[in-house]
CSV table of C-alpha atoms in Angstrom, one decimal:
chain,number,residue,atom,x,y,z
A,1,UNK,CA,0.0,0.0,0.0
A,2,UNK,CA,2.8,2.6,1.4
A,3,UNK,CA,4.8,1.5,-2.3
A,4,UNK,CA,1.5,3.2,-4.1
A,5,UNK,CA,1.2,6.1,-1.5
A,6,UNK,CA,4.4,7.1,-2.8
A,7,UNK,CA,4.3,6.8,-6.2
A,8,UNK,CA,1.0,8.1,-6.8
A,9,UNK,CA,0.3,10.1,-4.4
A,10,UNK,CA,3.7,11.8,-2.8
A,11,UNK,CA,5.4,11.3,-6.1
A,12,UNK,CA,3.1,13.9,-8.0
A,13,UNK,CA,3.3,16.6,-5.2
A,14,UNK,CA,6.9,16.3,-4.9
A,15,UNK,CA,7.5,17.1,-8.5
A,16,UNK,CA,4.8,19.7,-8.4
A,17,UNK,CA,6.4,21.3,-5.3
A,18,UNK,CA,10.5,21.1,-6.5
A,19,UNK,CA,9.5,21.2,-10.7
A,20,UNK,CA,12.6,18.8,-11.1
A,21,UNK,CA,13.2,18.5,-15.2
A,22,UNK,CA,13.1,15.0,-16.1
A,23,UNK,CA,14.5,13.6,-19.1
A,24,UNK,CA,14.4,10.6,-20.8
A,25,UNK,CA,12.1,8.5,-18.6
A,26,UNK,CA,10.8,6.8,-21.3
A,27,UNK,CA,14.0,4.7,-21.3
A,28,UNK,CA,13.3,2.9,-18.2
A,29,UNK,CA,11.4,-0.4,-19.3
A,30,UNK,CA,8.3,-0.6,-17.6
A,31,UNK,CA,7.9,-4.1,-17.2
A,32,UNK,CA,11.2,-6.4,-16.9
A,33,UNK,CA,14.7,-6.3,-14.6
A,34,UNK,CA,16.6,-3.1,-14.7
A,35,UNK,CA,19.7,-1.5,-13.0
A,36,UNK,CA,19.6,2.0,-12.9
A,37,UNK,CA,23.3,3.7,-12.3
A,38,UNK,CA,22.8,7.3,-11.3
A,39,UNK,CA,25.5,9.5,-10.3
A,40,UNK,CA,25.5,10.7,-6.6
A,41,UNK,CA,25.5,14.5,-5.7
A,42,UNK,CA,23.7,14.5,-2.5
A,43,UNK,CA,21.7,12.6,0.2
A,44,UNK,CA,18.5,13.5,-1.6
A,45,UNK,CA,19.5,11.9,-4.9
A,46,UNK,CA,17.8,8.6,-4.0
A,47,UNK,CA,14.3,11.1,-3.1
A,48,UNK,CA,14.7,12.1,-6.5
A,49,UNK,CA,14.9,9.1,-8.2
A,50,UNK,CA,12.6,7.7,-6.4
A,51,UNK,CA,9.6,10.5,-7.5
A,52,UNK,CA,10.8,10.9,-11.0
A,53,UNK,CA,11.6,6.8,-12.6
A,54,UNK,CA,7.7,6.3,-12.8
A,55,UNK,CA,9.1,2.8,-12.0
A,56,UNK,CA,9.2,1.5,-8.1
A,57,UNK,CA,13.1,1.4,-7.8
A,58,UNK,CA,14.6,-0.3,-5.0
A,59,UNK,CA,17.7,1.1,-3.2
A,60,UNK,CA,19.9,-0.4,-0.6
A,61,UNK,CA,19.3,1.2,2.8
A,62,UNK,CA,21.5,0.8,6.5
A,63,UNK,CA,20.3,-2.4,7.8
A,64,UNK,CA,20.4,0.1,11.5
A,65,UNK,CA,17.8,2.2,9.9
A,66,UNK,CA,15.3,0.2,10.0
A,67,UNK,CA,15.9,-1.1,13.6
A,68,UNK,CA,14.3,1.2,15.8
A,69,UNK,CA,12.1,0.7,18.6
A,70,UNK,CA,8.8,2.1,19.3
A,71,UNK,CA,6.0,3.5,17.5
A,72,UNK,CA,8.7,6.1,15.5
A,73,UNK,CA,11.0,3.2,14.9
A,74,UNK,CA,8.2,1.4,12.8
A,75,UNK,CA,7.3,4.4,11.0
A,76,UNK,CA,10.7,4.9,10.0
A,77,UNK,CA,11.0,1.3,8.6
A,78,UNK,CA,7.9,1.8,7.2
A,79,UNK,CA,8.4,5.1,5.4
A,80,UNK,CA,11.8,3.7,4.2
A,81,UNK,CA,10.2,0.8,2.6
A,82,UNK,CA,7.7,2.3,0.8
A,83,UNK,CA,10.4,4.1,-0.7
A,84,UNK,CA,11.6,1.1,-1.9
A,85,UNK,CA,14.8,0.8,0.6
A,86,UNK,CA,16.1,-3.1,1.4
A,87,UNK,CA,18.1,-3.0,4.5
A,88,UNK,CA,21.5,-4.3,4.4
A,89,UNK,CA,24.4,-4.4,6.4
A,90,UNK,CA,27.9,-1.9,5.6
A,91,UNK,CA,31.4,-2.2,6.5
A,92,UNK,CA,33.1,-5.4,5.3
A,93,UNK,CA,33.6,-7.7,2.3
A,94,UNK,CA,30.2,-10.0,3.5
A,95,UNK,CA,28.2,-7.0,3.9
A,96,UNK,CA,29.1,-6.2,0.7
A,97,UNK,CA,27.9,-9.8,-0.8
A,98,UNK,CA,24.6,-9.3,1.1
A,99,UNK,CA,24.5,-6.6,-0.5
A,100,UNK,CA,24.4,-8.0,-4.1
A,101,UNK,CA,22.1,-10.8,-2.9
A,102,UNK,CA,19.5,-8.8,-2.0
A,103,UNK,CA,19.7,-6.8,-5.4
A,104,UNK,CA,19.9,-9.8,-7.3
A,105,UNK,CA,16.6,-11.1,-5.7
A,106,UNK,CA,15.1,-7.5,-7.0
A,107,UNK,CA,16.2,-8.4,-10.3
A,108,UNK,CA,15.2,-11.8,-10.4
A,109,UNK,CA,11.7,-11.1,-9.4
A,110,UNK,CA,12.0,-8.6,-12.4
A,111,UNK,CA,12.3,-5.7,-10.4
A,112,UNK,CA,14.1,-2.4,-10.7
A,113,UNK,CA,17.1,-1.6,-8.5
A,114,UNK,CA,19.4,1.0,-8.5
A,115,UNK,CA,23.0,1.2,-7.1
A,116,UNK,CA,25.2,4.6,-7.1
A,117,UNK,CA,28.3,2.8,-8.9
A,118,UNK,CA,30.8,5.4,-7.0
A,119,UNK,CA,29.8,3.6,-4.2
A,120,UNK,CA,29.0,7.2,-1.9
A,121,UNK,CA,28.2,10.8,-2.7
A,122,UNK,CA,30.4,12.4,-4.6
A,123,UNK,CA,32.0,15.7,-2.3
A,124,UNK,CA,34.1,18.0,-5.4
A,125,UNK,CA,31.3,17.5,-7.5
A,126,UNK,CA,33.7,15.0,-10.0
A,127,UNK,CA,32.1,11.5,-11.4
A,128,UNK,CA,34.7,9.3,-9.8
A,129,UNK,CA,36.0,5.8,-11.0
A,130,UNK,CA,32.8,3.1,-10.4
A,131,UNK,CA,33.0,0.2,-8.6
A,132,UNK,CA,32.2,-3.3,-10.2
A,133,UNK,CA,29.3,-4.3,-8.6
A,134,UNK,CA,26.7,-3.3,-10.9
A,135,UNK,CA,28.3,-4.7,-13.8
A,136,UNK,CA,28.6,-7.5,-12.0
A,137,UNK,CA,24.8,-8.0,-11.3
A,138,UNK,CA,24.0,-6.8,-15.1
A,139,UNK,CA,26.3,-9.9,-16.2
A,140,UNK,CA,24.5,-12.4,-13.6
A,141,UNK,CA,20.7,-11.4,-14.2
A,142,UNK,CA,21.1,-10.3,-18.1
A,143,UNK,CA,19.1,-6.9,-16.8
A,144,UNK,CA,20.1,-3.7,-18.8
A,145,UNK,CA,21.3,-0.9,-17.3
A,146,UNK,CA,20.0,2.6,-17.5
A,147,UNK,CA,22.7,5.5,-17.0
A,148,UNK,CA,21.1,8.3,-14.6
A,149,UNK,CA,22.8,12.1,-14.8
A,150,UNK,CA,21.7,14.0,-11.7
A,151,UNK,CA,22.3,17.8,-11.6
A,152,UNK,CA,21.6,20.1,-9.4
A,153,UNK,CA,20.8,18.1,-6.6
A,154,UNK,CA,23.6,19.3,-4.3
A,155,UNK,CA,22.2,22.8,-4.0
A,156,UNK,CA,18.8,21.4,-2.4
A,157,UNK,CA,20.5,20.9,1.0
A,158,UNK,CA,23.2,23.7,1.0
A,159,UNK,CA,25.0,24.2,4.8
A,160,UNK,CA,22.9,20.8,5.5
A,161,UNK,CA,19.1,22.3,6.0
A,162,UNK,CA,16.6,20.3,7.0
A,163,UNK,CA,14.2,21.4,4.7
A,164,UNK,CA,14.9,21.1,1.3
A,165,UNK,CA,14.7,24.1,-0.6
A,166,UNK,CA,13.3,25.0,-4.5
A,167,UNK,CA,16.4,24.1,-6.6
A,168,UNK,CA,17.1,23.9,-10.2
A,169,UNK,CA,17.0,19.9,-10.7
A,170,UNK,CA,17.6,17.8,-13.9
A,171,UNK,CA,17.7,14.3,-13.8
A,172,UNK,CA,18.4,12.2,-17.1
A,173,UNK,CA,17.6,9.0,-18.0
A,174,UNK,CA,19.8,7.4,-20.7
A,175,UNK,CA,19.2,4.8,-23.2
A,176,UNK,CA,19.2,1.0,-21.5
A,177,UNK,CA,22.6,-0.4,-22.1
A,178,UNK,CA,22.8,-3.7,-23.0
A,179,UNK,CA,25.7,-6.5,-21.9
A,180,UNK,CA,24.4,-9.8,-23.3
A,181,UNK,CA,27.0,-9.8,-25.7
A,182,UNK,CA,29.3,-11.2,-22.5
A,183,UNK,CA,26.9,-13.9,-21.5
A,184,UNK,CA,29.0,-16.3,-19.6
A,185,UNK,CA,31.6,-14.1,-18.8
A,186,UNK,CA,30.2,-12.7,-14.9
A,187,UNK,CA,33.7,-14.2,-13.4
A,188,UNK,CA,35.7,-11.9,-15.1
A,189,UNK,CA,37.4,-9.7,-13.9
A,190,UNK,CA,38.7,-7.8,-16.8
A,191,UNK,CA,34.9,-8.0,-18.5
A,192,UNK,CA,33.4,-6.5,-15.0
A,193,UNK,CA,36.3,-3.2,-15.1
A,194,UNK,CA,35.0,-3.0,-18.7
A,195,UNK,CA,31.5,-3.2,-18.0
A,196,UNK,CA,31.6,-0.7,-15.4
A,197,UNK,CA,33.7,2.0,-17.5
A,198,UNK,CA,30.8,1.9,-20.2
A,199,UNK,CA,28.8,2.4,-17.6
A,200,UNK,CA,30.6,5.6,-16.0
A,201,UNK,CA,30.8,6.8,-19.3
A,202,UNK,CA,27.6,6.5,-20.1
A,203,UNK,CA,26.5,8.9,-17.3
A,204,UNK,CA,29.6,11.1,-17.8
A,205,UNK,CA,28.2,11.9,-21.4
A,206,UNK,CA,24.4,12.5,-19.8
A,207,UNK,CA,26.2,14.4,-16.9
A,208,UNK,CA,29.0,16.8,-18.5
A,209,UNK,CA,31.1,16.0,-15.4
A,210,UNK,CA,34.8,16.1,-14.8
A,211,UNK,CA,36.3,12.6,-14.4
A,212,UNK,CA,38.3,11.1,-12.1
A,213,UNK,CA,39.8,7.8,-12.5
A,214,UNK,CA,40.1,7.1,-9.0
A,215,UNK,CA,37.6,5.8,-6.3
A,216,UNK,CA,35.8,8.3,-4.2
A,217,UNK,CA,36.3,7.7,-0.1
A,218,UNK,CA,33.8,8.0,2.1
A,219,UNK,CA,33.4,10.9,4.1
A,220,UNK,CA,34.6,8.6,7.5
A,221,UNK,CA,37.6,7.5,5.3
A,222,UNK,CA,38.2,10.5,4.3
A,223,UNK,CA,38.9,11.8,8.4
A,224,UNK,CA,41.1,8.7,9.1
C-alpha cells in the first residue's frame, strides 16, 4: 500500500512542489529487470529518483535504519520501505555480498534496482571511477542498465538544511545499455572493469562532469 502512496500520491506533489526537469524516462522499461546507475550528488539523490523513474526502484538502505524501537522506529522502517529501501548491512567484504544478494533477488523477481556505482556521494562535485558491482549483477541477471545524470541536486540541502529548498534539478535517464554480448563471462574480472567503465561513461556523457579515475572515499575514510 505505502509503495503506491508514494508513487501516486507523494510522487506527484513532490515534482509539483520542487518542478525537477526530467529527461528521458521513457527509457526505463516498464515491465522487466533493470539497474539504474545514477551518479551521486547529494543525500537526496535517492528522493529524487525515487519520485521521477515512474518505476518502483529499490535502493539499498543501512540495515540500523530500519531497527528502531517504538512506534517512530516502525514508522521509520515503514516510510523507508515504501520508498523502496532493502536494508543491508555496511562495513566489510560479506556485507558487501549481502548486498548483491539482495539486489539480485530484486532483479530476479523482475524488479528495478538501483545502485550509485561510485559507491558514496560524490564531495568536489567529479564522477569518480565506479565500482564493479553493478556490472557485475548486469552480467549475472542479463538486466540492462539505465545511466542516470543528476544535476543540481547538491544545492537542495546547501550548509545541510533540513528542509529542502526549491532548486534547479535535472535528472536524465539514458538509453538501456545492454551487456548480453558477455553472457558467460560474470567471473571476469577484466569483462566487470570493462563493463563498469561503459557504464561511467555513459553517465559522464548524460552528466557533463569532470572525471576522475580514481575511487571516491567516504566521508569517515576520508577523516582517518
Amino acid at each position: 500500500m505505502l509503495p503506491l502512496l508514494v508513487r501516486f500520491v507523494l510522487g506527484p506533489l513532490v515534482r509539483a512542489l520542487y518542478r525537477p526537469e526530467i529527461r528521458g524516462v521513457e527509457n526505463i522499461p516498464a515491465t522487466g529487470p533493470v539497474l539504474l546507475a545514477p551518479n551521486h550528488r547529494a543525500a537526496l539523490d535517492t528522493g529524487v529518483i525515487t519520485f521521477t523513474a515512474m518505476r518502483q526502484v529499490k535502493f539499498l538502505g543501512k540495515a540500523e535504519y530500519f531497527t528502531g524501537r517504538g512506534l517512530k522506529g516502525k514508522l521509520m522502517a515503514g516510510f523507508l520501505g515504501g520508498l523502496g529501501y532493502v536494508p543491508v548491512e555496511r562495513g566489510n567484504a560479506q556485507a558487501g555480498l549481502a548486498a548483491l544478494e539482495a539486489a539480485r533477488k530484486v532483479l530476479d523477481a523482475g524488479g528495478a534496482f538501483a545502485i550509485y556505482p561510485e559507491g558514496t556521494r560524490s564531495l568536489d562535485g567529479r564522477l569518480h571511477r565506479g565500482h564493479t558491482g553493478v556490472a557485475a549483477l548486469a552480467l549475472a541477471t542479463g538486466a540492462k542498465v539505465v545511466p542516470v545524470a543528476l544535476t543540481g541536486t547538491e544545492n537542495l540541502q546547501p550548509g545541510g538544511k533540513r528542509i529542502p529548498r526549491r532548486a534547479k534539478i535535472t535528472v536524465t535517464y539514458g538509453a538501456p545499455l545492454d551487456f548480453s554480448r558477455y553472457e558467460g563471462q560474470d567471473s571476469s574480472p577484466a569483462i566487470r572493469r570493462s563493463v563498469t567503465d561503459e557504464i561511467m561513461y555513459a553517465i559522464l556523457e548524460l552528466s557533463g562532469q569532470e572525471y576522475v579515475d580514481s575511487y571516491h572515499k567516504r566521508p569517515d575514510q576520508s577523516a582517518a
